[in-house]
CSV table of C-alpha atoms in Angstrom, one decimal:
chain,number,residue,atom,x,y,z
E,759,UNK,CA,90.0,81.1,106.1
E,760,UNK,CA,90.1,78.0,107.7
E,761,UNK,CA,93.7,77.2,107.2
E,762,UNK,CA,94.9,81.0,108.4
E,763,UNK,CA,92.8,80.6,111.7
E,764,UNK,CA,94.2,77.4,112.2
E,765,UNK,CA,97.9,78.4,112.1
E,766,UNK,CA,97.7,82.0,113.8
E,767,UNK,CA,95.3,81.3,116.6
E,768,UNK,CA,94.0,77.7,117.1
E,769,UNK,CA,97.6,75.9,117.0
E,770,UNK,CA,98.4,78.9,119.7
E,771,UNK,CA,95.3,78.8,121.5
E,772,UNK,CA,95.8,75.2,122.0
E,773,UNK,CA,99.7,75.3,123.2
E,774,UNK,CA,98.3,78.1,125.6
E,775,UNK,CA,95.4,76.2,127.5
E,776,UNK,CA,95.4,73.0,126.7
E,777,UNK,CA,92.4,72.8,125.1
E,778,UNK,CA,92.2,72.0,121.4
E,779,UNK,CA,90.5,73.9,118.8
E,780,UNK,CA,88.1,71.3,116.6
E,781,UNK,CA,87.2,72.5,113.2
E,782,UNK,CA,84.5,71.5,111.2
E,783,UNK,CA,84.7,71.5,107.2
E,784,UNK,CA,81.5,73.2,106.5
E,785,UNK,CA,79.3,75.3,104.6
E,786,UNK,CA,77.6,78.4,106.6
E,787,UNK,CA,73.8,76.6,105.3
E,788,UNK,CA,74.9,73.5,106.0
E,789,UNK,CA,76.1,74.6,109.7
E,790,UNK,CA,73.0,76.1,110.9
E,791,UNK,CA,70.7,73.2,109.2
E,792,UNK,CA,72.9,70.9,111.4
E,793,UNK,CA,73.2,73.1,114.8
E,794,UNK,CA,69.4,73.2,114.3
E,795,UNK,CA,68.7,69.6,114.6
E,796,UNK,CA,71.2,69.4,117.5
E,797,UNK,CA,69.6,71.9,119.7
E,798,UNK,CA,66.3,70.2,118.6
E,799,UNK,CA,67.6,67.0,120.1
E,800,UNK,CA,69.7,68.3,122.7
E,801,UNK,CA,72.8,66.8,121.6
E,802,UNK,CA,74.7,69.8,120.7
E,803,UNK,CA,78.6,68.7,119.3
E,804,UNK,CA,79.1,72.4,118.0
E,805,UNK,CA,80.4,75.4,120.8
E,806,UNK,CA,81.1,77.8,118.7
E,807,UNK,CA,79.5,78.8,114.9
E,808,UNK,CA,80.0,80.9,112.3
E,809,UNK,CA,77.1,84.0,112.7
E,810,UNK,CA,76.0,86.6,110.5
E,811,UNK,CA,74.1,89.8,111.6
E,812,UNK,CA,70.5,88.6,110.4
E,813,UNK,CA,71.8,85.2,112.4
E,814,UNK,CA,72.0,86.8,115.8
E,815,UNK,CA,68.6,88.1,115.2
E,816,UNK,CA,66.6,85.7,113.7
E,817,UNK,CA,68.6,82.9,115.5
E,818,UNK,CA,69.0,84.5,118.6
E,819,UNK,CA,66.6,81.5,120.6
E,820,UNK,CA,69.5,79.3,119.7
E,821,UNK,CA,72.6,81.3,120.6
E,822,UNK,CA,73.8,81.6,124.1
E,823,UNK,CA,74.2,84.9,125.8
E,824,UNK,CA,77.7,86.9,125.7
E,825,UNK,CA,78.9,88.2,128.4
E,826,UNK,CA,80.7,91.2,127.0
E,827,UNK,CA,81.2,92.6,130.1
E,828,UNK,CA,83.7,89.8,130.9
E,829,UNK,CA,86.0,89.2,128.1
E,830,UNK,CA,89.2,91.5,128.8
E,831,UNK,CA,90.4,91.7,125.5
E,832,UNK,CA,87.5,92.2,123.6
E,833,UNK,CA,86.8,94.8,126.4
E,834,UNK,CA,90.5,96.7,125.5
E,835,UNK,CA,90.8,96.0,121.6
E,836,UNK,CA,87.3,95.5,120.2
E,837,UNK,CA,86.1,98.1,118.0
E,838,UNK,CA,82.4,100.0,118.8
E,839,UNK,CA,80.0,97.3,118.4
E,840,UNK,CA,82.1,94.3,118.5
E,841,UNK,CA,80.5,92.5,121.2
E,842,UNK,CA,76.7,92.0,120.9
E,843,UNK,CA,74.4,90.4,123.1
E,844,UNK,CA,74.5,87.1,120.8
E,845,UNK,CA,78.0,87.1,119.1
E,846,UNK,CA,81.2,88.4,119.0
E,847,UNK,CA,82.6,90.0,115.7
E,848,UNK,CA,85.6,88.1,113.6
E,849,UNK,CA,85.8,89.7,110.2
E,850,UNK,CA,84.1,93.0,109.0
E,851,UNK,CA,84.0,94.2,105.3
E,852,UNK,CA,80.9,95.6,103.6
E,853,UNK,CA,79.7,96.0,100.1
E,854,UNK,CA,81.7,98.9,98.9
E,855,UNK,CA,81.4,101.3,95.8
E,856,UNK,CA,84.8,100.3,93.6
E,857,UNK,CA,85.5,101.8,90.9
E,858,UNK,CA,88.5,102.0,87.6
E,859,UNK,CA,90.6,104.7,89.0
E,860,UNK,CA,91.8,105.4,85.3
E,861,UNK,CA,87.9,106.0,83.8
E,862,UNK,CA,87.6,109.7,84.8
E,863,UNK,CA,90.2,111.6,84.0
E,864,UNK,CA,91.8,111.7,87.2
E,865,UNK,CA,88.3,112.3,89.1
E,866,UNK,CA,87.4,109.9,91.6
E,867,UNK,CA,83.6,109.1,92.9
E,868,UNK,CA,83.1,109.5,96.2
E,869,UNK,CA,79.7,108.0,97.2
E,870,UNK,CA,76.3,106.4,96.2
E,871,UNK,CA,75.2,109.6,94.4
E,872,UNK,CA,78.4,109.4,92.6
E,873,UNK,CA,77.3,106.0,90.7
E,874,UNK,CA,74.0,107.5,89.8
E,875,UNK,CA,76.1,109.9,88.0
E,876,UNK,CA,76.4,109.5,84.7
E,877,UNK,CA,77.2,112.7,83.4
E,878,UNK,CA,80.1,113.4,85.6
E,879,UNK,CA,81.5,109.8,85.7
E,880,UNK,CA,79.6,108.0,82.6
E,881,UNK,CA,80.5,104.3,81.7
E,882,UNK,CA,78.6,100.7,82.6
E,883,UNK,CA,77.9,99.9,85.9
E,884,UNK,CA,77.8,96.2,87.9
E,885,UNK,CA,75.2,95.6,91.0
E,886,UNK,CA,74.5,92.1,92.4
E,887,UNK,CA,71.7,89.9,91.8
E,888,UNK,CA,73.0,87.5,94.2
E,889,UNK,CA,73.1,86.8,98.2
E,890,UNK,CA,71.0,89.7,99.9
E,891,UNK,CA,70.4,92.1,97.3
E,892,UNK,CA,67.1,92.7,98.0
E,893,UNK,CA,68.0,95.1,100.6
E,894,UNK,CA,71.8,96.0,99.8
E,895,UNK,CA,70.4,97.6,96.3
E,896,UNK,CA,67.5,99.4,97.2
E,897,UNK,CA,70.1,100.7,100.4
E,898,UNK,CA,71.9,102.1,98.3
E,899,UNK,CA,69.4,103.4,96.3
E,900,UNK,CA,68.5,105.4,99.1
E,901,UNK,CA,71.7,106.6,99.7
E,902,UNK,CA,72.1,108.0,96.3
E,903,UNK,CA,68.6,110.0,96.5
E,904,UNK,CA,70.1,111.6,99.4
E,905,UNK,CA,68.4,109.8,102.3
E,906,UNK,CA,71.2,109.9,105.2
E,907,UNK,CA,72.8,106.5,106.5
E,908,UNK,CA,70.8,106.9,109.9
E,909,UNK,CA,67.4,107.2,108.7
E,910,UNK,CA,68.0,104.1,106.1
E,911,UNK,CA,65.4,101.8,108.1
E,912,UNK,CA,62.6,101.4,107.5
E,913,UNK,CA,63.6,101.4,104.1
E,914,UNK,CA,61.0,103.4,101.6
E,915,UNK,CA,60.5,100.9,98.8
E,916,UNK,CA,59.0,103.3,96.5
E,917,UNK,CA,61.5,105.8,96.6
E,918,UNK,CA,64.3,103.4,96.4
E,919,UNK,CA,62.3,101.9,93.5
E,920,UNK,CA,62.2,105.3,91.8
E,921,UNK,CA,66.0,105.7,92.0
E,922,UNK,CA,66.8,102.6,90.2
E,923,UNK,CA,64.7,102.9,87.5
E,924,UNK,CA,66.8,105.6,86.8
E,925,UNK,CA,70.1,104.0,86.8
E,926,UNK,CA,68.5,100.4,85.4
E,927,UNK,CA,70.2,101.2,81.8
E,928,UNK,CA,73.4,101.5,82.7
E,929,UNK,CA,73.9,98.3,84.8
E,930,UNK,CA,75.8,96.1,82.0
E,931,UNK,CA,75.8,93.3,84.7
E,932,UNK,CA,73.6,92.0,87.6
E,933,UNK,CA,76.8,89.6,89.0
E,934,UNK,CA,76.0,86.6,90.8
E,935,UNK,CA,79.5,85.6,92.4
E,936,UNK,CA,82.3,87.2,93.9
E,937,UNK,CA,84.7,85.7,91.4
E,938,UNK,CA,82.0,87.3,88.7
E,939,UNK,CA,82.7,90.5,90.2
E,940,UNK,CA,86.5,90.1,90.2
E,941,UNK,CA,86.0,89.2,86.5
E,942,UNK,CA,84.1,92.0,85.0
E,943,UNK,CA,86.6,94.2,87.1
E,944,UNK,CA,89.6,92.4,85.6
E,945,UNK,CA,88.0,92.9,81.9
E,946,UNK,CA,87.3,96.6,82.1
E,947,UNK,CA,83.3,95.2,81.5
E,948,UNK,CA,82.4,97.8,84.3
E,949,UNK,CA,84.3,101.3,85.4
E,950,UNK,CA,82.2,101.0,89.2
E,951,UNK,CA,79.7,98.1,90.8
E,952,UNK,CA,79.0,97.2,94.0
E,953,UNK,CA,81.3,94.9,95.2
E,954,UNK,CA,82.4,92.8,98.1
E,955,UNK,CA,85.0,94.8,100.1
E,956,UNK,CA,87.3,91.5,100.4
E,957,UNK,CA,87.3,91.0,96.7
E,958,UNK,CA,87.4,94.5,95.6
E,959,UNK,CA,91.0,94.4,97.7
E,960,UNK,CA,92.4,91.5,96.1
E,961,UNK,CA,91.6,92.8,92.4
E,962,UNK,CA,93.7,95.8,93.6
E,963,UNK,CA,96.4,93.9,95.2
E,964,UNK,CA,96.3,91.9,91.3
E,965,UNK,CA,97.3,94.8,89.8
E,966,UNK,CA,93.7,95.5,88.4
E,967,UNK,CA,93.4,99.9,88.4
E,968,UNK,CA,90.6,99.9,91.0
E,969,UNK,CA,90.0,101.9,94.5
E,970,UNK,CA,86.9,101.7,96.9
E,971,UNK,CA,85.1,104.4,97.9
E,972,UNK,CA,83.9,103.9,101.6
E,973,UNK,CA,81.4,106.4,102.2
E,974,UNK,CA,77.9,104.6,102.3
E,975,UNK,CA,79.4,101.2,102.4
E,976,UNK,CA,77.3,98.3,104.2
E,977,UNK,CA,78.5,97.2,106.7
E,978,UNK,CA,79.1,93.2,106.8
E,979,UNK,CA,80.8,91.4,109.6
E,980,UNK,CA,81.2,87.8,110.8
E,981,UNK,CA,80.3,86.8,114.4
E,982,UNK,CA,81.5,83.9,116.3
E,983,UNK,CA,78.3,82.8,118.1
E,984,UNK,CA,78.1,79.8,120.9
E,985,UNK,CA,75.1,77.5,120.4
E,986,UNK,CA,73.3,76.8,123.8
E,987,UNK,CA,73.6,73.5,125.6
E,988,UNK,CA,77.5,73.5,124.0
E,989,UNK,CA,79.3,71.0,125.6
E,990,UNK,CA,81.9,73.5,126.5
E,991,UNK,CA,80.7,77.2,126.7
E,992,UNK,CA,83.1,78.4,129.0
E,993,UNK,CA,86.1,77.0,126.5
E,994,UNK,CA,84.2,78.7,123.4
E,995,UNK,CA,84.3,82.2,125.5
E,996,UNK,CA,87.9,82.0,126.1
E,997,UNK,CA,88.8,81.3,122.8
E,998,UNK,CA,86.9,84.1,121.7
E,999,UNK,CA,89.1,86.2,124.0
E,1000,UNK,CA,91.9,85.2,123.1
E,1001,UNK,CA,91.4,85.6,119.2
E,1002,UNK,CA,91.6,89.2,120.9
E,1003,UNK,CA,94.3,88.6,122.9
E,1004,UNK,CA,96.7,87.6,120.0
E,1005,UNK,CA,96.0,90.6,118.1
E,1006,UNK,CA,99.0,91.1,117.1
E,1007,UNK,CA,98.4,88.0,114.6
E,1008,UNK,CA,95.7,89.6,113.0
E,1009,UNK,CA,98.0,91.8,110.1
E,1010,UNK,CA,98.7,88.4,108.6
E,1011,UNK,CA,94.9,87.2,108.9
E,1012,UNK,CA,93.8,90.2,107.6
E,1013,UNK,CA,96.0,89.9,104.6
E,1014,UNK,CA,95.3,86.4,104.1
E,1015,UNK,CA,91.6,86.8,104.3
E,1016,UNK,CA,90.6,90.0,102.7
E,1017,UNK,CA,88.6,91.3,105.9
E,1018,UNK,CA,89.6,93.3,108.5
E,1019,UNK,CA,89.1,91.8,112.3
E,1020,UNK,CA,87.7,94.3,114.7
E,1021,UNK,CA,90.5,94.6,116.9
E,1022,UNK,CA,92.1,98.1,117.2
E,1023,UNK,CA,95.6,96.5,117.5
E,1024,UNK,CA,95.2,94.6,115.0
E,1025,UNK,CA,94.7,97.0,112.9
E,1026,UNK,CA,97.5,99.3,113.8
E,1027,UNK,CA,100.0,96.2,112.8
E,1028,UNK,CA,99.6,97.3,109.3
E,1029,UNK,CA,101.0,100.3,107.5
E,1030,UNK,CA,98.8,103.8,107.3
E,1031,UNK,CA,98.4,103.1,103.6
E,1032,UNK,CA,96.8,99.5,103.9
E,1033,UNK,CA,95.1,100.4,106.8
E,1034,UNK,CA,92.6,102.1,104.1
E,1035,UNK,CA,92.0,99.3,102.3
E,1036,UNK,CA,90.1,97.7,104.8
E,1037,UNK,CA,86.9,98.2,106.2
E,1038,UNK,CA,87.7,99.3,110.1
E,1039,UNK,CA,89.8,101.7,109.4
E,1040,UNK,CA,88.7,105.0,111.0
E,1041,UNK,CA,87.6,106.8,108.5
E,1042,UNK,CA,86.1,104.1,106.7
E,1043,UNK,CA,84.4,103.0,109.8
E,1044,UNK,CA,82.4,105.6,110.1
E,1045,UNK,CA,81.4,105.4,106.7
E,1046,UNK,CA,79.5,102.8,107.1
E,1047,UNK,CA,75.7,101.9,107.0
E,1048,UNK,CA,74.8,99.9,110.5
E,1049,UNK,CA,71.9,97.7,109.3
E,1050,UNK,CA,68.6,97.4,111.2
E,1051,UNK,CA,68.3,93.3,110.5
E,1052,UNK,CA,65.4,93.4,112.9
E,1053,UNK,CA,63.5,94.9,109.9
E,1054,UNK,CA,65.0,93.3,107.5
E,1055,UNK,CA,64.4,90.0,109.1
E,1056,UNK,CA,60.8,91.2,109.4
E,1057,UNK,CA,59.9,92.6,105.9
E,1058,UNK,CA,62.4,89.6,104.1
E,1059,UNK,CA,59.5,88.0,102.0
E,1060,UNK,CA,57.9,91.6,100.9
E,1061,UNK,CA,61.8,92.6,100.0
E,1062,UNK,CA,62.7,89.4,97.6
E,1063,UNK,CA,58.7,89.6,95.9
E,1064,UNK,CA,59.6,93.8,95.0
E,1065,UNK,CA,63.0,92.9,93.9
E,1066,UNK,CA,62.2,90.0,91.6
E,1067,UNK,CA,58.8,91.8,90.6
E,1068,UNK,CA,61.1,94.7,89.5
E,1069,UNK,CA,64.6,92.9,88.0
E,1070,UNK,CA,62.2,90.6,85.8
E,1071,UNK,CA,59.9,93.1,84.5
């Protein structure tokens, strides 16, 4: 990613204003373990990091205000939600039902309750057992047993417990990377899983015979957050407005990255037809679960004890 924002925006940005764009070759962990000792010490080097929903909540003390109100192009082309009171969304995607289009005789599933399924659409499943799936399963759990997207939080444990002991034996793999999930795609070891939405779209685009089904999806997006005390705020903000401003880059982003941006013009760059694949299209937009990391934040501990209690017994 680093490479494709540095020739479409910060090469630009930097003809544009003068001021040049500064990346650091780092790790998301690694980041925050480093922005956190230099807002401890006051000597901050970092204006503008790399932010995750749970970040802008459980981080929030660190991050600096935005003022949404104030940056025009966000303002004209951000989608819904793109500007929160601690960050400002880059990429969304979400963890997405895909599935082997050639598995069901032409049928296609359509949602969470669709995977539970195993009459109508019968074959192996794939769910993660890696980054936050102690709340994405039992999410989707819920979803499946017919609780609607809105009334997800707080999440019921035991019903969402109930509903996977029902699909436990027919999950041929709990997949712990995104190139694992790629993989069992590729090898036909699965017909649906949970997936990443970014990798789901580049097994398509390798030919692999595999669609996502949006409906349900989680919702998963990437803020760019300013630390406070950065040594130039009002630099990080206009950058951050104009990554808006040159939306018509974003079609080649997109492609390069595998997650949509939340611009609306961005977006309408592309053609109708790949305009589904990603995550802010329309339709799929409104398909998506809006997660309450609040809670999530709040009940982290009792979700990873249920989940390992329950995938090791």
């Amino acid at each position: 990613m680093r490479n494709t924002l540095e020739k479409l925006v910060y090469r630009p940005f930097a003809k544009a204003t003068g001021t040049e764009i500064v990346p650091f070759d780092i790790e998301v962990p690694d980041q925050w373990a480093r922005a956190e000792g230099m807002v401890r010490t006051k000597r901050v080097e970092f204006d503008i990091v790399t932010a995750t929903g749970p970040d802008l909540v459980s981080r929030a003390d660190m991050l600096m205000d935005i003022p949404c109100g104030e940056l025009a192009h966000v303002k004209e082309y951000g989608l819904p939600g793109a500007c929160q009171p601690k960050g400002v969304a880059r990429t969304t995607g979400g963890m997405v039902l895909t599935y082997n289009k050639t598995a069901f005789g032409g049928r296609a599933p359509k949602s969470w309750a669709d995977f539970w399924n195993v009459k109508d659409f019968p074959g192996p499943r794939g769910l993660p057992d890696t980054g936050d799936r102690d709340w994405w399963v039992p999410a989707v759990a819920l979803l499946a047993d017919g609780v609607p997207k809105d009334k997800l939080f707080p999440l019921d444990l035991d019903r969402a417990y109930a509903k996977l002991d029902q699909i436990r034996p027919y999950v041929a793999v709990w997949w712990k990377t995104g190139n694992q999930v790629q993989q069992i795609m590729r090898d036909g070891e699965v017909v649906m899983t949970m997936s990443y939405s970014g990798r789901s779209l580049a097994t398509i685009k390798d030919g692999a015979p595999f669609a996502m089904a949006w409906d349900g999806a989680l919702r998963d997006t990437g803020y760019f957050a300013i630390l406070k005390g950065a040594p130039n705020p009002k630099g990080a903000l206009r950058f951050i407005d104009y990554f808006y401003q040159v939306s018509e880059s974003h079609p080649a982003f997109m492609r390069a990255v595998g997650y949509a941006t939340s611009s609306s013009k961005g977006l309408a760059g592309l053609p109708a037809d790949e305009q589904k694949l990603f995550a802010t299209e329309p339709a799929n937009y409104a398909g998506l679960v809006d997660p309450d990391f609040k809670w999530i934040g709040d009940n982290r501990d009792a979700l990873r004890a249920r989940w390992t209690a329950w995938l090791t017994k």
